[in-house]
Short mmCIF file of C-alpha atoms in Angstrom, two decimals:
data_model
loop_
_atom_site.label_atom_id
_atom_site.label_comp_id
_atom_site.label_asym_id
_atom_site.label_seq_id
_atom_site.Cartn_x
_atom_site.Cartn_y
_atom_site.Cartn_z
CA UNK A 141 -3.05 27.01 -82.68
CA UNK A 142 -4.41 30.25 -81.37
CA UNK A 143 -7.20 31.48 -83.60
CA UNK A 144 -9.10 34.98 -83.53
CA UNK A 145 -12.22 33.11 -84.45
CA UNK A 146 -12.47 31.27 -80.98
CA UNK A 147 -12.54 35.28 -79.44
CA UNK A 148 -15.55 36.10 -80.94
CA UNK A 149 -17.86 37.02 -77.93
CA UNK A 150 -20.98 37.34 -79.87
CA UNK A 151 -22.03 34.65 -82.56
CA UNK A 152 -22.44 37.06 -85.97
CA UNK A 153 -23.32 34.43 -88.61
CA UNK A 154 -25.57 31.48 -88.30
CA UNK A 155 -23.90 28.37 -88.60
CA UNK A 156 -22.50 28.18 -92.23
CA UNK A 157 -24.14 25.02 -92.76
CA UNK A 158 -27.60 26.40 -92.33
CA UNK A 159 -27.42 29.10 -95.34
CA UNK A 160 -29.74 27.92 -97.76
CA UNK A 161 -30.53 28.98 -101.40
CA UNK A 162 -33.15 31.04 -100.16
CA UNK A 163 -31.16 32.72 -97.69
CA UNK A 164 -30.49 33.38 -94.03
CA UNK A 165 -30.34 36.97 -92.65
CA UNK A 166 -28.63 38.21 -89.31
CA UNK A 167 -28.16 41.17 -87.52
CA UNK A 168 -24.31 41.56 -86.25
CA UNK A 169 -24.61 44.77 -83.57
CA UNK A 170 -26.14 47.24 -86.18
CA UNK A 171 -26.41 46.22 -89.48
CA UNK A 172 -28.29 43.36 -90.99
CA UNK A 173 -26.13 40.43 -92.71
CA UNK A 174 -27.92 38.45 -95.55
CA UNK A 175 -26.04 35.11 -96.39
CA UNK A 176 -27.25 33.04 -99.68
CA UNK A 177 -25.83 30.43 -102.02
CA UNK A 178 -26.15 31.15 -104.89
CA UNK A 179 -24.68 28.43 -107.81
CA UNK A 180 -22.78 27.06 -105.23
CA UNK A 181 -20.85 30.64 -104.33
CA UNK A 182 -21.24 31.73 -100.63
CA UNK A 183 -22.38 35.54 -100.84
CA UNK A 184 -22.39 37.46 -97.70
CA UNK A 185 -24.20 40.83 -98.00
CA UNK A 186 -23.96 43.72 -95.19
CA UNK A 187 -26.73 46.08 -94.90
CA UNK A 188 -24.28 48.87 -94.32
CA UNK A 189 -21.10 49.23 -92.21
CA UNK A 190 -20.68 47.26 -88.84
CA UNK A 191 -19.41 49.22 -86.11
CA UNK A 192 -17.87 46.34 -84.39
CA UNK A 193 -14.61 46.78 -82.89
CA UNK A 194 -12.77 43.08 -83.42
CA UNK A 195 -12.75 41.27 -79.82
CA UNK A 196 -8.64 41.21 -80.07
CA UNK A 197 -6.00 43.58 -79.91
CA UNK A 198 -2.27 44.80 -79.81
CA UNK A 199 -1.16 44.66 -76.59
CA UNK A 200 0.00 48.15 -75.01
CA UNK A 201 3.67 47.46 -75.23
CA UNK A 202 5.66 45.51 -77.77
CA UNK A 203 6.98 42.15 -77.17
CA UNK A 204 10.31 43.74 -78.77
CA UNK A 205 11.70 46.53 -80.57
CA UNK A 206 14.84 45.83 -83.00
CA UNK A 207 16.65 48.35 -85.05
CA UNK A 208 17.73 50.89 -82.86
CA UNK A 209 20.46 49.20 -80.28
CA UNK A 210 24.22 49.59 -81.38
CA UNK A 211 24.34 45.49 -82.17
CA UNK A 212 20.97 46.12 -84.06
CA UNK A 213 20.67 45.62 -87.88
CA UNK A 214 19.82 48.79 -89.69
CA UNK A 215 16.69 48.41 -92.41
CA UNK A 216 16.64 50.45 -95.04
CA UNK A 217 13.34 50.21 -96.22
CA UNK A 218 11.76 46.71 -94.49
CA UNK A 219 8.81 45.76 -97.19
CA UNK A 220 8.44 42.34 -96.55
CA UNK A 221 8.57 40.24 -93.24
CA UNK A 222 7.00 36.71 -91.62
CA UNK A 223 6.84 34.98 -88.14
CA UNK A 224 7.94 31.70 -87.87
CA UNK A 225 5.82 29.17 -85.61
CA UNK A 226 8.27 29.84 -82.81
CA UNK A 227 8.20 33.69 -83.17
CA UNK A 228 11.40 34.21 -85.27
CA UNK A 229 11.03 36.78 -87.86
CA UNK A 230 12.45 37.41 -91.38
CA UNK A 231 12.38 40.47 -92.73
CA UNK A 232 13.27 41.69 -96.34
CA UNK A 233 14.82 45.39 -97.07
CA UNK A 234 13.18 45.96 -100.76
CA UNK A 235 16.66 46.86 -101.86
CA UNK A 236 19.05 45.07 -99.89
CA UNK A 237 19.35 41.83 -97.49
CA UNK A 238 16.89 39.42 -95.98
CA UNK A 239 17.33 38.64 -92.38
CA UNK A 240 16.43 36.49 -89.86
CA UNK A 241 15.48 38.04 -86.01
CA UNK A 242 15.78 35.70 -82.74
CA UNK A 243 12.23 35.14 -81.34
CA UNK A 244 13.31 37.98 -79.00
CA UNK A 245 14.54 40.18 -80.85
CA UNK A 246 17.73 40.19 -79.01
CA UNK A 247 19.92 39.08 -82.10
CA UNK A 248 20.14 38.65 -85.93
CA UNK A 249 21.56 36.86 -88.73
CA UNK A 250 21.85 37.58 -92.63
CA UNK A 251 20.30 34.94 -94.51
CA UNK A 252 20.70 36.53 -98.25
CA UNK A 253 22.84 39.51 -98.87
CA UNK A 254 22.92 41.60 -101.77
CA UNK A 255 23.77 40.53 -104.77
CA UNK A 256 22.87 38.20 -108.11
CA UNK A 257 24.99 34.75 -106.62
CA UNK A 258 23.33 31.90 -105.38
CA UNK A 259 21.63 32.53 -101.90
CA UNK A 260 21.59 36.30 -102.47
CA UNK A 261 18.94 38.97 -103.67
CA UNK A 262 18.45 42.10 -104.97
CA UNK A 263 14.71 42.93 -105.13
CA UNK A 264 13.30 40.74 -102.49
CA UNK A 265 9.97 41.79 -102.54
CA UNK A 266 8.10 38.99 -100.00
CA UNK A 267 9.08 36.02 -98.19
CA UNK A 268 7.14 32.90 -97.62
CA UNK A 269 7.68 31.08 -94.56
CA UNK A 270 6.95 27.32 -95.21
CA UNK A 271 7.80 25.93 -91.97
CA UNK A 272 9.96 26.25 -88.78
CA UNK A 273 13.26 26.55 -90.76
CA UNK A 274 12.32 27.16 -94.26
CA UNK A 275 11.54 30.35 -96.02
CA UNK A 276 10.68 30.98 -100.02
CA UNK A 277 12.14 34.19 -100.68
CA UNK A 278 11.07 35.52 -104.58
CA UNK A 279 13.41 38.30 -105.88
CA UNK A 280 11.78 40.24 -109.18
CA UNK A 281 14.63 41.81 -110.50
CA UNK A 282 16.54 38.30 -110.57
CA UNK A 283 12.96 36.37 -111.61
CA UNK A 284 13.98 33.46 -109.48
CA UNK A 285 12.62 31.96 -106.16
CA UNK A 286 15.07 30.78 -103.67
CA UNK A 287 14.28 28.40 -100.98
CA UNK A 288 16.49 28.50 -97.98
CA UNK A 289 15.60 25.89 -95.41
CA UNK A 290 17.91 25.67 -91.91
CA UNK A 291 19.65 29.09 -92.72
CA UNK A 292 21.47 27.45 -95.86
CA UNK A 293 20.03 27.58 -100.12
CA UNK A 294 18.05 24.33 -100.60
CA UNK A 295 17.16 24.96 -103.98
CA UNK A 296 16.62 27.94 -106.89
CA UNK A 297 14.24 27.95 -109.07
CA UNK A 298 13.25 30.67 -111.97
CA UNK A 299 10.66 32.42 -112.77
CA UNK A 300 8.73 33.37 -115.84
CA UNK A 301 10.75 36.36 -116.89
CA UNK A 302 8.07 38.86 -117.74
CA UNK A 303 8.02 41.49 -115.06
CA UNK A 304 4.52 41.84 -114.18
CA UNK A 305 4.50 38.29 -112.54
CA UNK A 306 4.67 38.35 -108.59
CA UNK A 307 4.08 35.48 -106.02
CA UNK A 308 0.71 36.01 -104.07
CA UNK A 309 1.53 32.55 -102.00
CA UNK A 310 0.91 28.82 -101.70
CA UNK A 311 -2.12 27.43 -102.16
CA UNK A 312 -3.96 24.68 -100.16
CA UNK A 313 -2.27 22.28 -102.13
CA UNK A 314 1.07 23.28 -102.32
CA UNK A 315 1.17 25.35 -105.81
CA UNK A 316 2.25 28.32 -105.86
CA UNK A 317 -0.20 31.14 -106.84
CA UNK A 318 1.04 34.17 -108.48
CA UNK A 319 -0.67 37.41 -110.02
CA UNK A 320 0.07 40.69 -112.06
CA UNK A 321 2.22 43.10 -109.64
CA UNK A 322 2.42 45.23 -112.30
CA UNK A 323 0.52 45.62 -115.43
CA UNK A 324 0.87 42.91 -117.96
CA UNK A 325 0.26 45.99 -120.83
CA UNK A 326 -0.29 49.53 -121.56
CA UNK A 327 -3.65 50.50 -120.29
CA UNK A 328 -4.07 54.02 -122.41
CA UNK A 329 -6.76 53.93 -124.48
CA UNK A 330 -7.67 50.18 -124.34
CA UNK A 331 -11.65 49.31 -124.88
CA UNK A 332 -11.94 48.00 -121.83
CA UNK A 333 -12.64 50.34 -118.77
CA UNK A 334 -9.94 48.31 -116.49
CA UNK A 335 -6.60 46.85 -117.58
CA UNK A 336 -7.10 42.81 -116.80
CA UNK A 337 -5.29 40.77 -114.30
CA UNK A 338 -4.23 37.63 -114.22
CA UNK A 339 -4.52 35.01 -111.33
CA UNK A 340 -2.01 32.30 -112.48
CA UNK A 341 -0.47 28.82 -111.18
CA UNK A 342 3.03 27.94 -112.01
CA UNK A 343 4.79 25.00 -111.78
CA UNK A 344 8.05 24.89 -110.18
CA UNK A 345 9.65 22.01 -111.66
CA UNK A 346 8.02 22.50 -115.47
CA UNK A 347 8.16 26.09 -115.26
CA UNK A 348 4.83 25.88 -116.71
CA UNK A 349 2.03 28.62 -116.51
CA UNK A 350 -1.93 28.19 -116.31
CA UNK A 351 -4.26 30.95 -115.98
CA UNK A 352 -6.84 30.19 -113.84
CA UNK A 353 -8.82 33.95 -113.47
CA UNK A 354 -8.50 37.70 -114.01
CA UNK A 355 -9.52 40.69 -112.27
CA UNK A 356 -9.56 44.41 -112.69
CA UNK A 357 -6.34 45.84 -112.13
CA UNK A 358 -5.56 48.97 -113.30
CA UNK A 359 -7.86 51.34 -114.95
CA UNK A 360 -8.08 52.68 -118.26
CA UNK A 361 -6.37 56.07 -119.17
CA UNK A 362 -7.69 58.70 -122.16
CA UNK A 363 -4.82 59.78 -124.33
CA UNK A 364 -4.11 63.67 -123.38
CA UNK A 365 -6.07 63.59 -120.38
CA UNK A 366 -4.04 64.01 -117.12
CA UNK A 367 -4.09 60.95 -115.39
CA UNK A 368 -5.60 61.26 -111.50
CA UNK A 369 -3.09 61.14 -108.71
CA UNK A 370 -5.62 59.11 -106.56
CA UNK A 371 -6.39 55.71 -108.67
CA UNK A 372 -8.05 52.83 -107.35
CA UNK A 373 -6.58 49.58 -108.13
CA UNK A 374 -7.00 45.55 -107.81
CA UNK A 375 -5.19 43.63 -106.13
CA UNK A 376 -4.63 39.95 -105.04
CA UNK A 377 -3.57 38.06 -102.01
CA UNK A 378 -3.89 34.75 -100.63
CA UNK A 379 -5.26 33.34 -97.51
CA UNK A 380 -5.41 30.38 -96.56
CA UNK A 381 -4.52 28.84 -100.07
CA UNK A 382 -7.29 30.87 -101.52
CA UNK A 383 -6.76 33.31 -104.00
CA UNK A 384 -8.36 36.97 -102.75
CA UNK A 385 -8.94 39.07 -104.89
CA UNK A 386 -10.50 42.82 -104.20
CA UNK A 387 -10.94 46.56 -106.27
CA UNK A 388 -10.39 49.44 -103.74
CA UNK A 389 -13.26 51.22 -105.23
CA UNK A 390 -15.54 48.73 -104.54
CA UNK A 391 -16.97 47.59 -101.32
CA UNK A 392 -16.64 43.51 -102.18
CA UNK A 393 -14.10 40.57 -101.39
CA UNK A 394 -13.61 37.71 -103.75
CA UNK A 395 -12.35 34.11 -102.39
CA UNK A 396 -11.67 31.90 -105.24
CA UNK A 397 -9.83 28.34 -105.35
CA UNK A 398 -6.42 27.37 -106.82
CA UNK A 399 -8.28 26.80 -110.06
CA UNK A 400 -9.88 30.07 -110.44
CA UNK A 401 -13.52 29.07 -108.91
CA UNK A 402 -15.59 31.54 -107.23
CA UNK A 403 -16.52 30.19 -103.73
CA UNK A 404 -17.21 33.14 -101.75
CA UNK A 405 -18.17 36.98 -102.05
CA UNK A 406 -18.80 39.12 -99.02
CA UNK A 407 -20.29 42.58 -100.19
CA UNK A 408 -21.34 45.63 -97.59
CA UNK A 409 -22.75 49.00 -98.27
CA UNK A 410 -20.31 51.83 -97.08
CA UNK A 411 -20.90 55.71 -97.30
CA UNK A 412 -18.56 57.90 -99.44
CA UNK A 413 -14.61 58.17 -98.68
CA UNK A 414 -13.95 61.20 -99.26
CA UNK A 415 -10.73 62.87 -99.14
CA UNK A 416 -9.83 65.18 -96.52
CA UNK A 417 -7.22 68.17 -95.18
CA UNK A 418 -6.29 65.45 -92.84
CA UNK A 419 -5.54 62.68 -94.87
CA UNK A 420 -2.46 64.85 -96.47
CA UNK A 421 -1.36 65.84 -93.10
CA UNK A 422 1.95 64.10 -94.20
CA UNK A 423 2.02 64.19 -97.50
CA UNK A 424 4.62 65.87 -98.27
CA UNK A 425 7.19 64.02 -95.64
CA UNK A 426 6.51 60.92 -97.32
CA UNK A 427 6.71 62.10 -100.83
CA UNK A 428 10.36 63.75 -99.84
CA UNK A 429 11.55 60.47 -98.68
CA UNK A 430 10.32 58.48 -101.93
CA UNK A 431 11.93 61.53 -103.99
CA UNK A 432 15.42 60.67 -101.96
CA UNK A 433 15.41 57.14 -101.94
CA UNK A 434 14.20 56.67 -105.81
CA UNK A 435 14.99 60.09 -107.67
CA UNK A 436 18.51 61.33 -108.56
CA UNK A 437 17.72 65.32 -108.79
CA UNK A 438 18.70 68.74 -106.49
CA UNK A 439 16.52 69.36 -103.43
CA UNK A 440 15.59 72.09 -105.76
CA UNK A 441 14.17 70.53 -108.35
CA UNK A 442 12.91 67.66 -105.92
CA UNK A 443 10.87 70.45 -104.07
CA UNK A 444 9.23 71.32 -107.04
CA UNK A 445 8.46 67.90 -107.75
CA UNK A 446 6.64 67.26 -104.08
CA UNK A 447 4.85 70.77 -104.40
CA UNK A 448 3.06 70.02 -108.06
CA UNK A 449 2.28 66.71 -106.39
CA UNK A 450 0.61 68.14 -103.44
CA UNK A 451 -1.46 70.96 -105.63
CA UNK A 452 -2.80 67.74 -108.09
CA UNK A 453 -3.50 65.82 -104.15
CA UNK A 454 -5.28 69.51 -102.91
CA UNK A 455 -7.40 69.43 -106.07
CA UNK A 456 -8.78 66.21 -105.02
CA UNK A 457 -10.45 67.08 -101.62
CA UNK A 458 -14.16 66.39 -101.41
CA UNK A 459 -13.74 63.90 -104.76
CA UNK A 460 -14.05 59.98 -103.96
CA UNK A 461 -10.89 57.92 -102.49
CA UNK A 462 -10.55 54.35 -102.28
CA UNK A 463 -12.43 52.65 -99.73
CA UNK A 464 -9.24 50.88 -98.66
CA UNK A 465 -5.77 50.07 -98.63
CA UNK A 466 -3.68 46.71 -99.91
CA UNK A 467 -5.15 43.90 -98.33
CA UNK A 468 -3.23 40.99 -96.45
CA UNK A 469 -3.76 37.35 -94.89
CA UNK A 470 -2.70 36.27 -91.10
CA UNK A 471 -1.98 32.88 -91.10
CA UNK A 472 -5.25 32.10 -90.05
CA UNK A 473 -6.63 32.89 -93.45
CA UNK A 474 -8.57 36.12 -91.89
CA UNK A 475 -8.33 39.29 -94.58
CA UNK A 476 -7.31 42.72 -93.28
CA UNK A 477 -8.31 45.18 -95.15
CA UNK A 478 -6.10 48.76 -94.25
CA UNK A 479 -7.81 51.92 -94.04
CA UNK A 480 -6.62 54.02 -97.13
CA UNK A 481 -4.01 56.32 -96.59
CA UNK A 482 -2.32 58.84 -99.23
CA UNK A 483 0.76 59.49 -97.60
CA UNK A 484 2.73 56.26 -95.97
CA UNK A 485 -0.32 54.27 -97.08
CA UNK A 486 0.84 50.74 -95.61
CA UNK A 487 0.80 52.54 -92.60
CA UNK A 488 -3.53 51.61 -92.64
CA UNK A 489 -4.98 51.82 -89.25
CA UNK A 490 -7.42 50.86 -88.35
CA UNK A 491 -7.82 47.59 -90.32
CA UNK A 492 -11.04 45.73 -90.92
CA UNK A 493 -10.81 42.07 -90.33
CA UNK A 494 -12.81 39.19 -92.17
CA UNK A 495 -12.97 35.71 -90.75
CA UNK A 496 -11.99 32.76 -93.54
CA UNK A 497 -16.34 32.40 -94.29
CA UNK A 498 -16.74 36.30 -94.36
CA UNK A 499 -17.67 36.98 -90.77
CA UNK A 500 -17.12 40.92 -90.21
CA UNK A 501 -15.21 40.81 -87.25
CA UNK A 502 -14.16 44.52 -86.59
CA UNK A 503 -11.70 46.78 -86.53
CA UNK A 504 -8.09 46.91 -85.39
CA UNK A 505 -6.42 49.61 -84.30
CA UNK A 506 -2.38 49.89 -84.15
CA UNK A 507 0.10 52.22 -82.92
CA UNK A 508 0.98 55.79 -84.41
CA UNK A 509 3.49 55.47 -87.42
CA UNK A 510 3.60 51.50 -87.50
CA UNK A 511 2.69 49.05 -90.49
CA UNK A 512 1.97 45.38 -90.13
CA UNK A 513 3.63 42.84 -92.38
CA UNK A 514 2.92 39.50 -90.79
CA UNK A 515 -0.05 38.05 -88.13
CA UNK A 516 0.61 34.77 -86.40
CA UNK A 517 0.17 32.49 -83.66
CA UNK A 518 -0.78 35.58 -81.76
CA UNK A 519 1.94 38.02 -82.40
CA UNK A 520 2.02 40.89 -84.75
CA UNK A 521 5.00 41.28 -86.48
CA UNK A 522 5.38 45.32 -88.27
CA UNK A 523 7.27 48.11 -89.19
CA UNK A 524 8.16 51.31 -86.51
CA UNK A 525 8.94 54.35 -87.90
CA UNK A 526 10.24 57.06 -86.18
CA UNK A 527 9.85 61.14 -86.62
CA UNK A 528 13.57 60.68 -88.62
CA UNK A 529 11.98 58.14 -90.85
CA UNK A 530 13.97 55.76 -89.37
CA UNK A 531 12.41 52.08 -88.81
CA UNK A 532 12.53 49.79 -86.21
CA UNK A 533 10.86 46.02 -86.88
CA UNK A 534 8.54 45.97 -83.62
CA UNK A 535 6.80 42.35 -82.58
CA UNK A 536 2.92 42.84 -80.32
CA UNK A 537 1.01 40.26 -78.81
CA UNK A 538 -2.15 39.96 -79.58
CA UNK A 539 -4.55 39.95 -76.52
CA UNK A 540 -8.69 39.04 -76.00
CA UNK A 541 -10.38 42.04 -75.33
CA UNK A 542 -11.36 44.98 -77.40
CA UNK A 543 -9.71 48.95 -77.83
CA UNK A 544 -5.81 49.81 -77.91
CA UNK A 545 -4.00 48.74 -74.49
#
């Protein structure tokens, strides 16, 4: 298997075997590392902000570009996607099918269409790819998983039916790990200054639930106070059957195990993110094209919508932003953290990249316009869109060497 952690040209860490209680420092280009145990948790500590750009990259031009030939499927809205080991893709529209590209993009088939049957969907909003020819597709509005495995339904199996419940992934022993997409309660006025979390397992064939951890998710809201457009937020991923958990607001990644156990923090010391002119260069294209896809109103009153929302963004330059965007896993188990964005804020490069043991390994840059959904085996599977909104699911290589090609 190609890995990103053989690229690394310069050792950053010393071996992980030599951190002691007491502590081993480094210096990784600029800034100092400090790595301790401490109760048996691996904590990684930055002096500051490395400015190492990762030793891989997206290759100048894309393996393959589907969505815009006249045989090509037409996404709506493509939220979710994977490789498979051979470089076949799925990709999920959030509010319609779930398809399956040819490892060159040439051709497609539909593996779930729309609708509440067996073998269809209607809010697929990830898909799990579990080997060459099976993928775990969860669909929230139905609250059931559905396991399709050589192109056919192998099984179906529900989930808890409370809404807030989302699949993060599999962990290293097969369970499936899942944690609060939305919040579990009202967060106005709790005692608490953050809404809690959960990190959960759940048992397919009991249906059983254990709650192994929680987290900060959302935070806490004053009765008749207007609530900040800009809010961080906590959020939870897995990587290499770890749970990952992270706060945008806070410079710190969390690695726990299946059962909730810390086993790794990596902290670093950034300087403010502040928002900028820039940042809401397009805000108001992207908020027009939420308002059409999710609000049923005139352009009128949609326009005055997007303006009130823009003044309340305006108000906000020079105040604090989050320090980054929704995190992800390659298959690798390496975190990617996306730079925050306002306006199309998948959309998050460059992305910072941590190794599986917290080694900084730099930044990634990616084309104009384009969002990344999946990492593996050396291709970068994403999301193209165009001036017209209009998205194309684009496949890169990834290549040694550092910088855009």
């Amino acid at each position: 298997m190609r890995r990103f952690r053989g690229w690394v040209i310069v050792a950053v860490f010393v071996a992980a075997g030599g951190a002691a209680c007491g502590g081993e420092s480094a210096t990784p280009g600029d800034v100092p590392v400090q790595i301790t145990d401490s109760a048996g948790v691996r904590i990684v500590m930055y002096e500051g902000v490395p400015a190492t750009v990762a030793p891989f990259r997206l290759a100048a031009d894309p393996r393959y570009r589907h969505g815009g030939g006249p045989r090509d499927y037409i996404f709506q809205f493509a939220n979710a996607g994977r490789l498979f080991p051979d470089g076949t893709a799925v990709v999920a529209d959030e509010d319609g099918e779930v398809v399956v590209l040819s490892a060159d993009g040439t051709t497609y088939e539909v593996l779930a269409t729309r609708g509440e049957g067996p073998g269809e969907v209607t809010f697929p909003y990830t898909v799990l790819v579990l080997g060459q020819d099976s993928v775990l597709v969860p669909d929230s509005r139905q609250s059931r998983l559905t396991l399709f495995v050589g192109g056919a339904v192998a099984s179906m199996v529900s989930l808890p039916r409370a809404a807030h419940f989302g699949v993060a992934g599999i962990g290293s022993s097969g369970e499936l790990l899942l944690w609060n997409r939305f919040p579990s309660r009202l967060w106005i006025d709790i005692e608490e200054e953050w809404l809690a979390g959960h990190m959960t397992l759940f048992d397919t064939e009991t249906g059983a639930l254990d709650t192994v951890a929680s987290y900060d998710h959302v935070p806490r809201q004053r009765s008749g106070q207007e609530r900040p457009i800009i809010l961080p937020s906590g959020e939870v991923t897995v990587a290499a059957g770890r749970f990952v958990q992270t706060r945008t607001d806070r410079p710190e990644i969390t690695w726990r195990l299946p059962d909730g156990t810390v086993e790794q923090i990596v902290r670093w010391r950034p300087g403010p993110n502040l928002l900028t002119e820039e940042l809401l260069e397009h805000g108001e294209a992207y908020n027009r094209m939420l308002g059409k896809m999710m609000y049923g109103m005139s352009e009128a009153r949609l326009e005055e919508v997007i303006q009130a929302d823009m003044a309340r963004y305006r108000a906000m330059i020079g105040q604090p932003v989050p320090l980054f965007g929704t995190p992800f896993a390659d298959a690798d188990g390496n975190v990617w953290l996306p730079s925050y964005r306002p306006a199309y804020p998948e959309e998050g490069s460059p992305y910072t990249v941590f190794s599986p043991d917290g080694e900084w390994l730099g930044q990634v840059e990616a084309p104009p316009r384009f969002r990344i959904l999946d990492v593996t085996e050396g291709l970068v599977l994403g999301v193209h869109r165009d001036e017209m909104d209009v998205q194309n699911v684009v496949v890169y290589e990834v290549v040694e060497g550092v910088g855009r090609g």
